[in-house]
mmCIF file of C-alpha atoms in Angstrom:
data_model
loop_
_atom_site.group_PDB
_atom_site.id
_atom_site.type_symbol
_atom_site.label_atom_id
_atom_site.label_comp_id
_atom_site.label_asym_id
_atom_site.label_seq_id
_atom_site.Cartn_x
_atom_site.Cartn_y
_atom_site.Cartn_z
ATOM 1 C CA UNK A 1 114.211 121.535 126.060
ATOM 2 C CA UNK A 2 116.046 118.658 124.395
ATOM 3 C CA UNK A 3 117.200 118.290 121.381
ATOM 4 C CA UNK A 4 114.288 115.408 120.130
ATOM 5 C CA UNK A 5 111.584 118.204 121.700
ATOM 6 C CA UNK A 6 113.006 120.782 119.479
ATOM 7 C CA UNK A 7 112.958 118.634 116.470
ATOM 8 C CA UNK A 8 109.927 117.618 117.159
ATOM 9 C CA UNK A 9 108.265 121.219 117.514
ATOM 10 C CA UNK A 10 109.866 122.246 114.225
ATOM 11 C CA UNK A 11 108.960 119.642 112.797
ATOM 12 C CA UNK A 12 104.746 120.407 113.898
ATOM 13 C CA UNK A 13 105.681 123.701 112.686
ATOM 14 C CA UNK A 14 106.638 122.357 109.058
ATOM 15 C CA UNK A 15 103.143 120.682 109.504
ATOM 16 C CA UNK A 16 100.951 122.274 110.368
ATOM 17 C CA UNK A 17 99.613 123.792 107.176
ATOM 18 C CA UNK A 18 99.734 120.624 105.474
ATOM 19 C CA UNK A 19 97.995 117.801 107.629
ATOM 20 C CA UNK A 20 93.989 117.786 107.564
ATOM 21 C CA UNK A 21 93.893 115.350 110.149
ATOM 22 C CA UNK A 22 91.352 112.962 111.154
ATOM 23 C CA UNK A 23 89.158 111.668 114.224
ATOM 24 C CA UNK A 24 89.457 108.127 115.213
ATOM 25 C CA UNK A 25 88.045 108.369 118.850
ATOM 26 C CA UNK A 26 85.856 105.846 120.390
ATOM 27 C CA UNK A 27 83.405 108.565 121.664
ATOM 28 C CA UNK A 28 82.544 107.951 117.787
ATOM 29 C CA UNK A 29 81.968 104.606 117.816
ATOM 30 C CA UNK A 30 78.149 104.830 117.863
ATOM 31 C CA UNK A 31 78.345 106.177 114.622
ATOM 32 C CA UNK A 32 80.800 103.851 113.040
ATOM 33 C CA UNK A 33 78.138 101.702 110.526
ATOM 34 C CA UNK A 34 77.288 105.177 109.132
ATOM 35 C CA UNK A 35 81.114 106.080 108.411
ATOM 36 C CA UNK A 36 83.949 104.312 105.740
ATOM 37 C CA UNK A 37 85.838 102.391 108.622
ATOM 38 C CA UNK A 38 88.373 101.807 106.234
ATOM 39 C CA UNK A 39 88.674 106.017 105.373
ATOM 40 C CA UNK A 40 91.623 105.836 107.931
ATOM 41 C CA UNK A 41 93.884 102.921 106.597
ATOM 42 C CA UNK A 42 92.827 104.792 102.832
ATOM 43 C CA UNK A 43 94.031 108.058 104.166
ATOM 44 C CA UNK A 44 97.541 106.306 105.281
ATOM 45 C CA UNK A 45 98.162 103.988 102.820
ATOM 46 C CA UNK A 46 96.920 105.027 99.321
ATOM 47 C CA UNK A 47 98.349 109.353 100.695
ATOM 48 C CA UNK A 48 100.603 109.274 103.165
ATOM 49 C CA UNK A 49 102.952 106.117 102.810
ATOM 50 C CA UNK A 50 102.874 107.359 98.431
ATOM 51 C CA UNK A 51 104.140 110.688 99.847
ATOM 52 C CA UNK A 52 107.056 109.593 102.165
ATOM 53 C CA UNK A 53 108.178 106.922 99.260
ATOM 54 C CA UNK A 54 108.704 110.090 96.723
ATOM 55 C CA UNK A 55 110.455 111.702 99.226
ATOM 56 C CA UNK A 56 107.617 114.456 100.088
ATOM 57 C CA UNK A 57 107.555 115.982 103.436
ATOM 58 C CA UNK A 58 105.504 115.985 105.286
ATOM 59 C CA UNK A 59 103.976 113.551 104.041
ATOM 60 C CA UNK A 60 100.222 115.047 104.078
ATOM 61 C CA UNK A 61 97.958 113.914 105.967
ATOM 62 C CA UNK A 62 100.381 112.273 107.909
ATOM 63 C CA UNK A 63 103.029 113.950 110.478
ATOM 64 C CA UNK A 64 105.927 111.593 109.915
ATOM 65 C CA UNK A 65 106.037 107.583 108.066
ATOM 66 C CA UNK A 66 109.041 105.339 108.998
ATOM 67 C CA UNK A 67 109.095 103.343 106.004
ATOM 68 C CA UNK A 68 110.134 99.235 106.176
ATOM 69 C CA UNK A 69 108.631 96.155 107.052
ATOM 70 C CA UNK A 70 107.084 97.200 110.412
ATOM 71 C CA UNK A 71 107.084 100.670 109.205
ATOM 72 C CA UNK A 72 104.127 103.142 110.957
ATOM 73 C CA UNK A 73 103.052 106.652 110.152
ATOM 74 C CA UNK A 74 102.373 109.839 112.584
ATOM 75 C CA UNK A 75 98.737 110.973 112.222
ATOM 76 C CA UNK A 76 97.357 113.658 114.054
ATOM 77 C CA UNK A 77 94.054 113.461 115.013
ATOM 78 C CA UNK A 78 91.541 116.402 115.081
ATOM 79 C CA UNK A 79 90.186 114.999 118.013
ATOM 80 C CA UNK A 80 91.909 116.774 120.643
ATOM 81 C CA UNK A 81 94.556 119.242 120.043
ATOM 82 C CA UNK A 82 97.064 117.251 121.878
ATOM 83 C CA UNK A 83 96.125 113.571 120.703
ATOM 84 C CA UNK A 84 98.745 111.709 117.612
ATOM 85 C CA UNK A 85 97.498 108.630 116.650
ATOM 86 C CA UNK A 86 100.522 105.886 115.390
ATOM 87 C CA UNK A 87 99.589 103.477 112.664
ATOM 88 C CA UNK A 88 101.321 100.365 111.210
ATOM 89 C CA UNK A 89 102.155 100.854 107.201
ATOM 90 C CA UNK A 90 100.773 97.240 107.417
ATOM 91 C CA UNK A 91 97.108 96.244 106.864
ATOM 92 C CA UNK A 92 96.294 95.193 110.268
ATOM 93 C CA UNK A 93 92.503 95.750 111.211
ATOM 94 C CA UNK A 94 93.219 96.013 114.699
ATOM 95 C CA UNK A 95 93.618 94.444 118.236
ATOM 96 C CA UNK A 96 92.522 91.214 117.435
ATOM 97 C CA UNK A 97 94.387 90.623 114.771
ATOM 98 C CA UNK A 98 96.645 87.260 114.502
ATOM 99 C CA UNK A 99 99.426 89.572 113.019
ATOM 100 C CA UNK A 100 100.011 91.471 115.928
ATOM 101 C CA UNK A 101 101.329 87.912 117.601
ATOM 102 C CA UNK A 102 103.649 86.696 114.972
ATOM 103 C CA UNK A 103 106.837 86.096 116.286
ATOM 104 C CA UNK A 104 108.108 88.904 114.113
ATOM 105 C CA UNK A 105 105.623 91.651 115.024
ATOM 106 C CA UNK A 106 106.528 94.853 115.574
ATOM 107 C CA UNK A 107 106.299 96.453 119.190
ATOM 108 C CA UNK A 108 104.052 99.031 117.984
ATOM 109 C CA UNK A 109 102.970 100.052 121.307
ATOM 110 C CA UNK A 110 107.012 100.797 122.094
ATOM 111 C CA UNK A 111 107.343 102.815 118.936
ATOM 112 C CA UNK A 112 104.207 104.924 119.992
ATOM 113 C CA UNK A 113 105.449 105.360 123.496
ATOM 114 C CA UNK A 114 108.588 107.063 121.935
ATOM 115 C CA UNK A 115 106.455 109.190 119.740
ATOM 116 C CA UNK A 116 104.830 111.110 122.768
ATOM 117 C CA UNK A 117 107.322 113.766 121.952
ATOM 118 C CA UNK A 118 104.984 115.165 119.052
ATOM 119 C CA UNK A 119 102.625 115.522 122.320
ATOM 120 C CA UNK A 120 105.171 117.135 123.952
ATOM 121 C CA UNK A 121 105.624 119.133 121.378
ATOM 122 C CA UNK A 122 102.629 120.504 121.041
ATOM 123 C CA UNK A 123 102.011 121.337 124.779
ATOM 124 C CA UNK A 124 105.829 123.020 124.631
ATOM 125 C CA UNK A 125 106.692 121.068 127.720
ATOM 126 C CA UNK A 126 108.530 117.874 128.227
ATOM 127 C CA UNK A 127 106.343 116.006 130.632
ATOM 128 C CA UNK A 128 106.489 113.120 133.431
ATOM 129 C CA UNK A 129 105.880 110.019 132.295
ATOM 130 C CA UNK A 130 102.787 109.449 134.123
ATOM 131 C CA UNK A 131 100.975 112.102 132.499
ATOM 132 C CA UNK A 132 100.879 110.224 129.252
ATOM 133 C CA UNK A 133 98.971 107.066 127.931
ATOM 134 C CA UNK A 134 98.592 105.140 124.856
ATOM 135 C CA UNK A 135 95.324 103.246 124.234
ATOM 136 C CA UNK A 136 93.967 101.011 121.417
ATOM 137 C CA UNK A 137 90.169 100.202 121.471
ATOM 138 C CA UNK A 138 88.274 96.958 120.930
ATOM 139 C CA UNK A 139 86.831 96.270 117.637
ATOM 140 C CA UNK A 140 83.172 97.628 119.269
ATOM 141 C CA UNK A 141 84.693 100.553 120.897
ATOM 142 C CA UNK A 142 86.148 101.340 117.888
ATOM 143 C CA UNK A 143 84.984 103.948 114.393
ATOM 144 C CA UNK A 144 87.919 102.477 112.233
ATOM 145 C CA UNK A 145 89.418 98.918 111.218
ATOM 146 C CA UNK A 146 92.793 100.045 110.625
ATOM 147 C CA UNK A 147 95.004 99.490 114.049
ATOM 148 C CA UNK A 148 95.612 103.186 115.260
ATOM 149 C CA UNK A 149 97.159 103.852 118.809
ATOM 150 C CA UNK A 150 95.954 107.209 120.679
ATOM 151 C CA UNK A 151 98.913 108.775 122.139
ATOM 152 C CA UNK A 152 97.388 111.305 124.575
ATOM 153 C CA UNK A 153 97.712 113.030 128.184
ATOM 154 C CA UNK A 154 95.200 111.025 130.803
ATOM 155 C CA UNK A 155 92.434 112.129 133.151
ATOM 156 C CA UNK A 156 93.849 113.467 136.517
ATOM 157 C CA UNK A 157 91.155 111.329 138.349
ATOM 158 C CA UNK A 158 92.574 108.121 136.453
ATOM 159 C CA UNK A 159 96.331 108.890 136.893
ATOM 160 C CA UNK A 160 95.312 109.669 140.691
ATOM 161 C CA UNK A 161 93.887 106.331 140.996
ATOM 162 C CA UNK A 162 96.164 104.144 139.479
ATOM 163 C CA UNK A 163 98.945 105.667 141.820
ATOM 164 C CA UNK A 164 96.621 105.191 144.484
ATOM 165 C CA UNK A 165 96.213 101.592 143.631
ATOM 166 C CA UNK A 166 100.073 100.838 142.676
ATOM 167 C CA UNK A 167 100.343 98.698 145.769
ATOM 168 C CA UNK A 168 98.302 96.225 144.443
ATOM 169 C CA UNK A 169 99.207 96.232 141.245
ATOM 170 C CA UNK A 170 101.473 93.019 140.186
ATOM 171 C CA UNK A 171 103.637 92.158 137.392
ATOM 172 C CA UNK A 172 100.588 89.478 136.624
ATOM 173 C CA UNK A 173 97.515 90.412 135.106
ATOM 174 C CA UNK A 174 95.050 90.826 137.343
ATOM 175 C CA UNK A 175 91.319 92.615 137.547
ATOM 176 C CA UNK A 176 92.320 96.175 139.481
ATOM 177 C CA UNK A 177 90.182 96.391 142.924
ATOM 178 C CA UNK A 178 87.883 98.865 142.142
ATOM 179 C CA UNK A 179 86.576 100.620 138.477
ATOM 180 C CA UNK A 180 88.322 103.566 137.052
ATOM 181 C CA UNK A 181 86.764 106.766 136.263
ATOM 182 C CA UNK A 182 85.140 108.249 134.494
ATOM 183 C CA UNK A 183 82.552 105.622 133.913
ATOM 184 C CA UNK A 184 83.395 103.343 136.049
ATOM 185 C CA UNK A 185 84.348 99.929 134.078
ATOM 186 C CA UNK A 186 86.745 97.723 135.202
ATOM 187 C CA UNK A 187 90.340 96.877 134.115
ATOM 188 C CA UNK A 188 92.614 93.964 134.044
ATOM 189 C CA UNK A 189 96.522 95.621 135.218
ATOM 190 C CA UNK A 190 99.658 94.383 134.783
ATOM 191 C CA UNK A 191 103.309 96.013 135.994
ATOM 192 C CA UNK A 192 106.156 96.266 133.718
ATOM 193 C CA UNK A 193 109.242 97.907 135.155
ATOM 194 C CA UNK A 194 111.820 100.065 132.647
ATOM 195 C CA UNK A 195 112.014 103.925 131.253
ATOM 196 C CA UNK A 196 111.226 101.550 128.166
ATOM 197 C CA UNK A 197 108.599 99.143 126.883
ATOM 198 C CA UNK A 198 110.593 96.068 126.374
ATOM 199 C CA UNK A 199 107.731 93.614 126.486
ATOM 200 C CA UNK A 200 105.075 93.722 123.719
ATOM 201 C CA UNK A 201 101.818 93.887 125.626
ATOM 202 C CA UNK A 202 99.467 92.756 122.544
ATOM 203 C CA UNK A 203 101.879 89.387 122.886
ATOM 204 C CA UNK A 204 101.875 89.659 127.148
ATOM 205 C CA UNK A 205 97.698 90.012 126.909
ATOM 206 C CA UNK A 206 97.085 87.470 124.219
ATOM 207 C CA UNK A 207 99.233 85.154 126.589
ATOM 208 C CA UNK A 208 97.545 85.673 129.417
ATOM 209 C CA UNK A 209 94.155 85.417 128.510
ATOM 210 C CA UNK A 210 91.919 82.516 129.853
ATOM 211 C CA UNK A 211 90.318 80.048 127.236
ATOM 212 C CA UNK A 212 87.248 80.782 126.002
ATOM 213 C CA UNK A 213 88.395 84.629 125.899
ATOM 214 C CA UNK A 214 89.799 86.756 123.074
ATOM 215 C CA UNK A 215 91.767 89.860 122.063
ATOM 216 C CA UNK A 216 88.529 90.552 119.821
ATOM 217 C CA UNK A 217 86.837 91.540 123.415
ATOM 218 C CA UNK A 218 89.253 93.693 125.137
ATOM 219 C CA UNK A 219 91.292 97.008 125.112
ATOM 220 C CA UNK A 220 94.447 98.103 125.757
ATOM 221 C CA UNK A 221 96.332 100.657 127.740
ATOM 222 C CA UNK A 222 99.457 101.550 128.477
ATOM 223 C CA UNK A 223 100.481 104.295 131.053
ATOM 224 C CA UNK A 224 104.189 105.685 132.457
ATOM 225 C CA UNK A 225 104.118 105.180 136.103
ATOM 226 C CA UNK A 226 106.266 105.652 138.672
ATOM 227 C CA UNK A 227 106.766 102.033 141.363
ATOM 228 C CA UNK A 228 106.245 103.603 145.125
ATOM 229 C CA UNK A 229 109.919 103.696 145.571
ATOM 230 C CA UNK A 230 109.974 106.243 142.394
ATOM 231 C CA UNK A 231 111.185 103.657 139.796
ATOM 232 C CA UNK A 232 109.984 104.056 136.112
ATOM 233 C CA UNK A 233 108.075 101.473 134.760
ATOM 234 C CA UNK A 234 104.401 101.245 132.810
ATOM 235 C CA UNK A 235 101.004 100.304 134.111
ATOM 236 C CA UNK A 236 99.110 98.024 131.452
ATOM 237 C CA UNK A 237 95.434 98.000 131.716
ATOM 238 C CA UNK A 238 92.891 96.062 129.752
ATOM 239 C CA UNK A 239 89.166 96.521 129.385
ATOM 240 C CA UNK A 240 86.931 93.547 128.292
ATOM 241 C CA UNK A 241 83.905 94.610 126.683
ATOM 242 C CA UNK A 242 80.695 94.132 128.872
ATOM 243 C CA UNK A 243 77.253 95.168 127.061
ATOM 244 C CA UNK A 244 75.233 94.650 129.973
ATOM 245 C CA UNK A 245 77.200 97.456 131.444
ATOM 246 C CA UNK A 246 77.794 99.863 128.943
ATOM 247 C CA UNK A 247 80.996 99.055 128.822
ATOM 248 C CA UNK A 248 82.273 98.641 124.590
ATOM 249 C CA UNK A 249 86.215 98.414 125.062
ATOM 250 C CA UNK A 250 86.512 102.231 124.134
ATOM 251 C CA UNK A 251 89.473 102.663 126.713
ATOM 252 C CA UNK A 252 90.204 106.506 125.254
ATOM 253 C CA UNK A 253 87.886 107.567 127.642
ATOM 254 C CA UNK A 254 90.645 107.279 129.970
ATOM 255 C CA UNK A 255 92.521 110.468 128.266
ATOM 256 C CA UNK A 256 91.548 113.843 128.343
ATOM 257 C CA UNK A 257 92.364 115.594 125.202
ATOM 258 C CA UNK A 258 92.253 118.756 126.571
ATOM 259 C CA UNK A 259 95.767 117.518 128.735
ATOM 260 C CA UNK A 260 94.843 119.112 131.973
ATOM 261 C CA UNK A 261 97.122 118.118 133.842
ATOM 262 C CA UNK A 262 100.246 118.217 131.564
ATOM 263 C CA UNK A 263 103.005 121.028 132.333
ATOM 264 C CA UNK A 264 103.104 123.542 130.277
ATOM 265 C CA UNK A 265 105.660 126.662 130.044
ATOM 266 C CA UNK A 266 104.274 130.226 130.439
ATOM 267 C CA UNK A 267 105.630 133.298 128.455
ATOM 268 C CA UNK A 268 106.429 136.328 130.753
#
C-alpha cells in the first residue's frame, strides 16, 4: 500500500464518525421537484467550506475541502458505500454551465480522477485504472444543481465492453457502435492517452459539439483504460439525453456502487 492509500484510509478513519453524507445519484432524479436541489451546494458551502476556513477537520459533512479559487470539497455520498462525490467551492449549477469553459476553469474532472484514492481507500485495495469512472449527469438526469462528480467503481458488463470496443474507439468524438449496458443508451467516445487527464473534457465536449446542440443535453464520463498495446490512457463517453427512449443523461448508471469487480485484500 502506498503512502497516499495509507493517508487516505486514516484519513476515512478520522471521518467516519463525523460525515452524515448525502445522496446525489441520478437513480433519484424522478424525485428531484419534490427535493431542495440546492440542499447539496447548502450542505458544502454554508458547512463544509465554514469548517475547513476555521481550521476544523474534517470538515463535517465533507471528507476533505482544498480551499482557493478553483478550490473543491470531498463528499461522500450515502449512496453506495464506495461512491465520493467532488464538488467545486464555486457556485456552478452544473454541466452546462458557461463557467466550466472559461479559459481559467479548473480541470475538475482531473482533480476527481486523483481523488479515487478515498475509493481506494475504502475498498483497502489500490486498484487498476479501468475499474474506476467518474461521471457527471445532465441537468434532467440529475436530483441536485450544484456540479458534483461521482467517483465510483463501474459495471463489469460496461468495462467489458468498452475494452471490447477499444479498437474503434478514436481520439475524435464519435457515437460508440453499439449501446452500453445496462439500459442500453448510446454514447458519444473519445480517446485520450496519459496515466493523467491533461485535457479538460467539459472544454474537449463543448468543442466538439455540432450547432444546434448543447452541454445542457448531455453527460459525461470518464473511465481509466488501458490502449490494446497496454498503454494508459482514459475513455470519455457522453450521453445525450433522448426522451423518446428513456434515456435522461443519468450516466451513473454506468457504476455499480456495490464495486464488484474492484480488488480487494482478504484477512487470513
Amino acid at each position: 500500500m502506498n503512502n497516499r492509500m495509507h493517508a487516505a484510509r486514516a484519513w476515512l478513519s478520522l471521518c467516519a464518525c463525523a460525515v452524515l453524507g448525502w445522496t446525489a445519484s441520478g437513480a433519484h432524479a424522478a424525485d428531484a421537484h419534490a427535493k431542495d436541489r440546492d440542499a447539496l451546494w447548502k450542505q458544502v458551502h454554508d458547512m463544509c467550506a465554514v469548517k475547513a476556513g476555521q481550521g476544523v477537520y474534517p470538515p463535517a459533512p465533507c471528507i476533505d475541502v482544498q480551499p482557493g479559487q478553483n478550490g473543491y470539497a470531498i463528499f461522500k455520498d450515502r449512496d453506495g458505500r464506495y461512491q465520493y462525490l467532488l464538488l467545486p467551492l464555486a457556485r456552478i449549477t452544473g454541466i452546462e454551465s458557461p463557467l466550466l469553459l472559461t479559459p481559467d476553469a479548473a480541470n475538475y474532472l482531473a482533480r476527481a480522477w486523483s481523488a479515487r484514492l478515498y475509493v481506494e481507500a475504502a475498498l483497502d485495495a489500490e486498484q487498476s485504472r479501468d475499474v474506476i469512472g467518474l461521471v457527471v449527469n445532465s441537468p434532467m438526469g440529475r436530483s441536485q444543481d450544484q456540479l458534483h462528480i461521482h467517483i465510483d467503481c463501474l459495471r463489469a458488463d460496461v468495462r467489458d465492453t468498452i475494452k471490447r470496443l477499444l479498437p474503434a474507439i478514436t481520439e475524435h468524438w464519435n457515437w460508440l457502435p453499439e449501446a452500453l449496458p445496462p439500459n442500453q443508451h448510446r454514447y458519444l467516445a473519445r480517446w485520450v492517452s496519459g496515466a493523467d487527464l491533461k485535457i479538460n473534457p467539459f472544454k474537449d465536449l463543448a468543442h466538439a459539439l455540432p450547432p444546434g446542440d448543447s452541454m445542457a443535453m448531455h453527460s459525461l464520463v470518464v473511465i481509466g483504460a488501458y490502449s490494446p498495446s497496454g498503454k494508459p490512457g482514459f475513455v470519455l463517453l457522453s450521453g445525450r439525453v433522448d426522451v423518446a427512449n428513456l434515456d435522461r443523461g443519468n450516466a451513473d448508471d454506468l457504476q455499480d456502487m456495490g464495486c464488484a469487480i474492484a480488488r480487494r485484500v482478504t484477512s487470513l
